[in-house]
Amino acid sequence: MADTEHEQAELVEARKRFENLMRVERAEFEDRMRHQRLEFEANMQQTAAALGMKKLPADAQAPEGAPQPLSDASAQEAAAAAAAAAPAEEKASEAPANGKPSGCSPSACETCASKGTCSSRNKDGVNPMQEVNDDIKSRLQLVDKKLIVLSGKGGVGKSMLSTQLALALASRGMLVGILDVDICGPSVAKMLGIPSDVGVMQESNGLVPVKVNDNLQAMSIAFMVDNQSEAIIWRGPRKMGLIQLFLKDVDWGVLDFLIIDTPPGTSDEHLSIVQHLKETGIDGALIVTTPQEVALHAVRKEVDFCKKMGVPITGIIENMSGFVCPLCRAESHIFQASTGGGEQLATDSHVPFLGRVPLDPLLAQSGDLGKSYFETASPVKDALLKVVDNIIANVATKPQ
């Protein structure tokens, strides 16, 4: 009974810490929205100037939900705020030698949307972002390989691949952690068979990841909410704050592999992971696609994202690649590779092709039941095992 009460108290304390973090993130989110409003208004004034008008015409309509145009007296302030709120990459060519945004000052730093992304320092002379990244580097120093699973398209099987890869590696005696940064649609916990009432424990060394088996542990926002059917309706700043918490405060310990499952796209979650792990190092990106051109069209953008952000690509995996009838063994291509599929994309992108994974009802069932696909009697599981082998080989041979 005492142990149960102690665990309950720790869970309550962990939730209080999480709620406090969310309050801070909410304040930062409101600051960012204010800067975006100023940026929009400044853009409207610049448009008016380009058309030779001192003010926008009376019938000019802003997009639905946008603020009304600024008065002349506020235009200069809006332009300065827009410059400060611009992404660091866009300002690189305009920044002065010290790397600070135009108009930067100690008083403006606390509410600047670029806080922590430039060379500005806090009152103690420390770059906040650098301080966070140093903490993350220290936290993950015992993690050997860090892999991120990406795709520009949703529904291609990223979480399936992430969980089954983690289970396969763990079954071979490796120590594995899996981090779910799909904040609004977490599914790793379900696919690993972790009960919905499992909470996150706080210990002296940080947040404790949930144990799946002796060699596998996981962390997800799914462990932090009471109702698994409740929508998580968050904007970027909150998502980024939680990802920072996962990287900085989760006590993974010694790991051979940390697998990071991401949502589709090239947005907040992906930028946060890449920027925070820049110094620690990402050992590879696994890019998942399906054969049809609609998926490939979006996945090409993910390849471009990795190349622009300097993320090494371990390879491309083609999922849902044909269906083998369990009775007659005939193969049908439900998603036609009209432009060459994942293999042609890998060739065009000059990155390795890691293999194809056929459609298999037992694979989908494994995810629903939270079980390892490799323990089933599926005749096509060897295809996924081959992909796992290729991943291990490609990561092991990556130049250091």
PDB file of C-alpha atoms in Angstrom, residues 101-211:
ATOM      1  CA  PRO A 101      18.690  40.542 -35.267  1.00  0.00           C
ATOM      2  CA  SER A 102      18.206  44.162 -36.229  1.00  0.00           C
ATOM      3  CA  GLY A 103      16.913  46.233 -33.334  1.00  0.00           C
ATOM      4  CA  CYS A 104      17.987  43.656 -30.758  1.00  0.00           C
ATOM      5  CA  SER A 105      18.180  44.877 -27.157  1.00  0.00           C
ATOM      6  CA  PRO A 106      18.124  43.246 -23.701  1.00  0.00           C
ATOM      7  CA  SER A 107      14.592  44.472 -23.068  1.00  0.00           C
ATOM      8  CA  ALA A 108      13.302  43.150 -26.390  1.00  0.00           C
ATOM      9  CA  CYS A 109      14.961  39.751 -26.069  1.00  0.00           C
ATOM     10  CA  GLU A 110      12.454  38.296 -23.602  1.00  0.00           C
ATOM     11  CA  THR A 111       9.503  38.755 -25.996  1.00  0.00           C
ATOM     12  CA  CYS A 112      11.353  38.197 -29.277  1.00  0.00           C
ATOM     13  CA  ALA A 113      10.096  35.277 -31.372  1.00  0.00           C
ATOM     14  CA  SER A 114      13.737  34.565 -32.279  1.00  0.00           C
ATOM     15  CA  LYS A 115      14.783  34.224 -28.655  1.00  0.00           C
ATOM     16  CA  GLY A 116      17.343  31.467 -28.326  1.00  0.00           C
ATOM     17  CA  THR A 117      17.981  31.153 -32.078  1.00  0.00           C
ATOM     18  CA  CYS A 118      20.497  33.957 -32.556  1.00  0.00           C
ATOM     19  CA  SER A 119      23.738  34.920 -30.816  1.00  0.00           C
ATOM     20  CA  SER A 120      21.930  37.133 -28.284  1.00  0.00           C
ATOM     21  CA  ARG A 121      22.515  36.315 -24.630  1.00  0.00           C
ATOM     22  CA  ASN A 122      20.343  36.479 -21.567  1.00  0.00           C
ATOM     23  CA  LYS A 123      21.163  38.718 -18.637  1.00  0.00           C
ATOM     24  CA  ASP A 124      23.856  36.284 -17.523  1.00  0.00           C
ATOM     25  CA  GLY A 125      25.524  36.333 -20.943  1.00  0.00           C
ATOM     26  CA  VAL A 126      24.359  32.825 -21.881  1.00  0.00           C
ATOM     27  CA  ASN A 127      22.689  31.835 -25.160  1.00  0.00           C
ATOM     28  CA  PRO A 128      19.507  30.047 -23.934  1.00  0.00           C
ATOM     29  CA  MET A 129      19.325  27.707 -26.922  1.00  0.00           C
ATOM     30  CA  GLN A 130      22.959  26.735 -26.532  1.00  0.00           C
ATOM     31  CA  GLU A 131      22.365  26.040 -22.867  1.00  0.00           C
ATOM     32  CA  VAL A 132      19.464  23.713 -23.706  1.00  0.00           C
ATOM     33  CA  ASN A 133      21.441  21.936 -26.424  1.00  0.00           C
ATOM     34  CA  ASP A 134      24.333  21.416 -24.012  1.00  0.00           C
ATOM     35  CA  ASP A 135      21.911  19.810 -21.534  1.00  0.00           C
ATOM     36  CA  ILE A 136      20.562  17.551 -24.280  1.00  0.00           C
ATOM     37  CA  LYS A 137      24.063  16.582 -25.363  1.00  0.00           C
ATOM     38  CA  SER A 138      24.930  15.655 -21.800  1.00  0.00           C
ATOM     39  CA  ARG A 139      21.676  13.704 -21.383  1.00  0.00           C
ATOM     40  CA  LEU A 140      22.186  11.650 -24.562  1.00  0.00           C
ATOM     41  CA  GLN A 141      25.911  11.028 -24.221  1.00  0.00           C
ATOM     42  CA  LEU A 142      25.264   7.337 -23.430  1.00  0.00           C
ATOM     43  CA  VAL A 143      23.117   6.831 -26.547  1.00  0.00           C
ATOM     44  CA  ASP A 144      25.158   5.274 -29.338  1.00  0.00           C
ATOM     45  CA  LYS A 145      22.927   5.655 -32.418  1.00  0.00           C
ATOM     46  CA  LYS A 146      20.071   8.113 -32.951  1.00  0.00           C
ATOM     47  CA  LEU A 147      17.699   7.463 -35.862  1.00  0.00           C
ATOM     48  CA  ILE A 148      14.715   9.573 -36.927  1.00  0.00           C
ATOM     49  CA  VAL A 149      11.858   8.059 -38.938  1.00  0.00           C
ATOM     50  CA  LEU A 150      10.419  10.536 -41.429  1.00  0.00           C
ATOM     51  CA  SER A 151       8.015  10.905 -44.320  1.00  0.00           C
ATOM     52  CA  GLY A 152       6.457  13.852 -46.076  1.00  0.00           C
ATOM     53  CA  LYS A 153       3.236  11.829 -46.317  1.00  0.00           C
ATOM     54  CA  GLY A 154       0.921  10.563 -43.596  1.00  0.00           C
ATOM     55  CA  GLY A 155      -0.375   7.011 -43.464  1.00  0.00           C
ATOM     56  CA  VAL A 156       2.660   5.367 -45.045  1.00  0.00           C
ATOM     57  CA  GLY A 157       3.604   3.357 -41.948  1.00  0.00           C
ATOM     58  CA  LYS A 158       6.228   5.371 -40.077  1.00  0.00           C
ATOM     59  CA  SER A 159       5.013   4.320 -36.639  1.00  0.00           C
ATOM     60  CA  MET A 160       4.671   0.716 -37.750  1.00  0.00           C
ATOM     61  CA  LEU A 161       8.256   0.722 -38.964  1.00  0.00           C
ATOM     62  CA  SER A 162       9.512   2.544 -35.854  1.00  0.00           C
ATOM     63  CA  THR A 163       7.896   0.121 -33.418  1.00  0.00           C
ATOM     64  CA  GLN A 164       8.727  -3.065 -35.318  1.00  0.00           C
ATOM     65  CA  LEU A 165      12.323  -1.895 -35.846  1.00  0.00           C
ATOM     66  CA  ALA A 166      12.604  -1.220 -32.112  1.00  0.00           C
ATOM     67  CA  LEU A 167      11.177  -4.657 -31.274  1.00  0.00           C
ATOM     68  CA  ALA A 168      13.497  -6.357 -33.778  1.00  0.00           C
ATOM     69  CA  LEU A 169      16.599  -4.622 -32.413  1.00  0.00           C
ATOM     70  CA  ALA A 170      15.586  -5.379 -28.828  1.00  0.00           C
ATOM     71  CA  SER A 171      15.026  -9.042 -29.691  1.00  0.00           C
ATOM     72  CA  ARG A 172      18.662  -9.186 -30.821  1.00  0.00           C
ATOM     73  CA  GLY A 173      19.864  -8.125 -27.399  1.00  0.00           C
ATOM     74  CA  MET A 174      20.339  -4.418 -28.139  1.00  0.00           C
ATOM     75  CA  LEU A 175      19.242  -1.705 -25.700  1.00  0.00           C
ATOM     76  CA  VAL A 176      16.642   0.405 -27.478  1.00  0.00           C
ATOM     77  CA  GLY A 177      14.609   3.521 -26.716  1.00  0.00           C
ATOM     78  CA  ILE A 178      11.739   4.809 -28.860  1.00  0.00           C
ATOM     79  CA  LEU A 179      10.591   8.424 -28.622  1.00  0.00           C
ATOM     80  CA  ASP A 180       7.221   9.405 -30.112  1.00  0.00           C
ATOM     81  CA  VAL A 181       7.232  13.079 -31.125  1.00  0.00           C
ATOM     82  CA  ASP A 182       3.941  12.855 -32.998  1.00  0.00           C
ATOM     83  CA  ILE A 183       2.317  15.082 -30.398  1.00  0.00           C
ATOM     84  CA  CYS A 184      -1.187  15.274 -31.863  1.00  0.00           C
ATOM     85  CA  GLY A 185      -1.440  11.669 -33.062  1.00  0.00           C
ATOM     86  CA  PRO A 186       0.746   9.443 -30.884  1.00  0.00           C
ATOM     87  CA  SER A 187       0.462   5.743 -31.713  1.00  0.00           C
ATOM     88  CA  VAL A 188       3.721   4.186 -30.494  1.00  0.00           C
ATOM     89  CA  ALA A 189       2.243   3.315 -27.085  1.00  0.00           C
ATOM     90  CA  LYS A 190      -0.693   1.503 -28.704  1.00  0.00           C
ATOM     91  CA  MET A 191       1.561  -0.368 -31.148  1.00  0.00           C
ATOM     92  CA  LEU A 192       3.814  -1.545 -28.317  1.00  0.00           C
ATOM     93  CA  GLY A 193       0.905  -2.797 -26.230  1.00  0.00           C
ATOM     94  CA  ILE A 194       1.476  -0.328 -23.388  1.00  0.00           C
ATOM     95  CA  PRO A 195      -1.691   0.077 -21.244  1.00  0.00           C
ATOM     96  CA  SER A 196      -3.447   3.428 -21.560  1.00  0.00           C
ATOM     97  CA  ASP A 197      -3.320   4.094 -17.807  1.00  0.00           C
ATOM     98  CA  VAL A 198       0.490   4.034 -17.608  1.00  0.00           C
ATOM     99  CA  GLY A 199       1.851   7.348 -16.350  1.00  0.00           C
ATOM    100  CA  VAL A 200       5.257   9.017 -16.386  1.00  0.00           C
ATOM    101  CA  MET A 201       7.333   8.772 -13.227  1.00  0.00           C
ATOM    102  CA  GLN A 202       9.719  11.473 -12.041  1.00  0.00           C
ATOM    103  CA  GLU A 203      12.958  10.473 -10.307  1.00  0.00           C
ATOM    104  CA  SER A 204      16.039  12.391  -9.244  1.00  0.00           C
ATOM    105  CA  ASN A 205      17.713  11.811 -12.633  1.00  0.00           C
ATOM    106  CA  GLY A 206      14.709  12.908 -14.671  1.00  0.00           C
ATOM    107  CA  LEU A 207      11.597  11.441 -16.280  1.00  0.00           C
ATOM    108  CA  VAL A 208      11.581   7.648 -16.399  1.00  0.00           C
ATOM    109  CA  PRO A 209      10.735   6.098 -19.792  1.00  0.00           C
ATOM    110  CA  VAL A 210       8.134   3.344 -19.778  1.00  0.00           C
ATOM    111  CA  LYS A 211       9.581  -0.166 -19.861  1.00  0.00           C
TER     112      LYS A 211
END
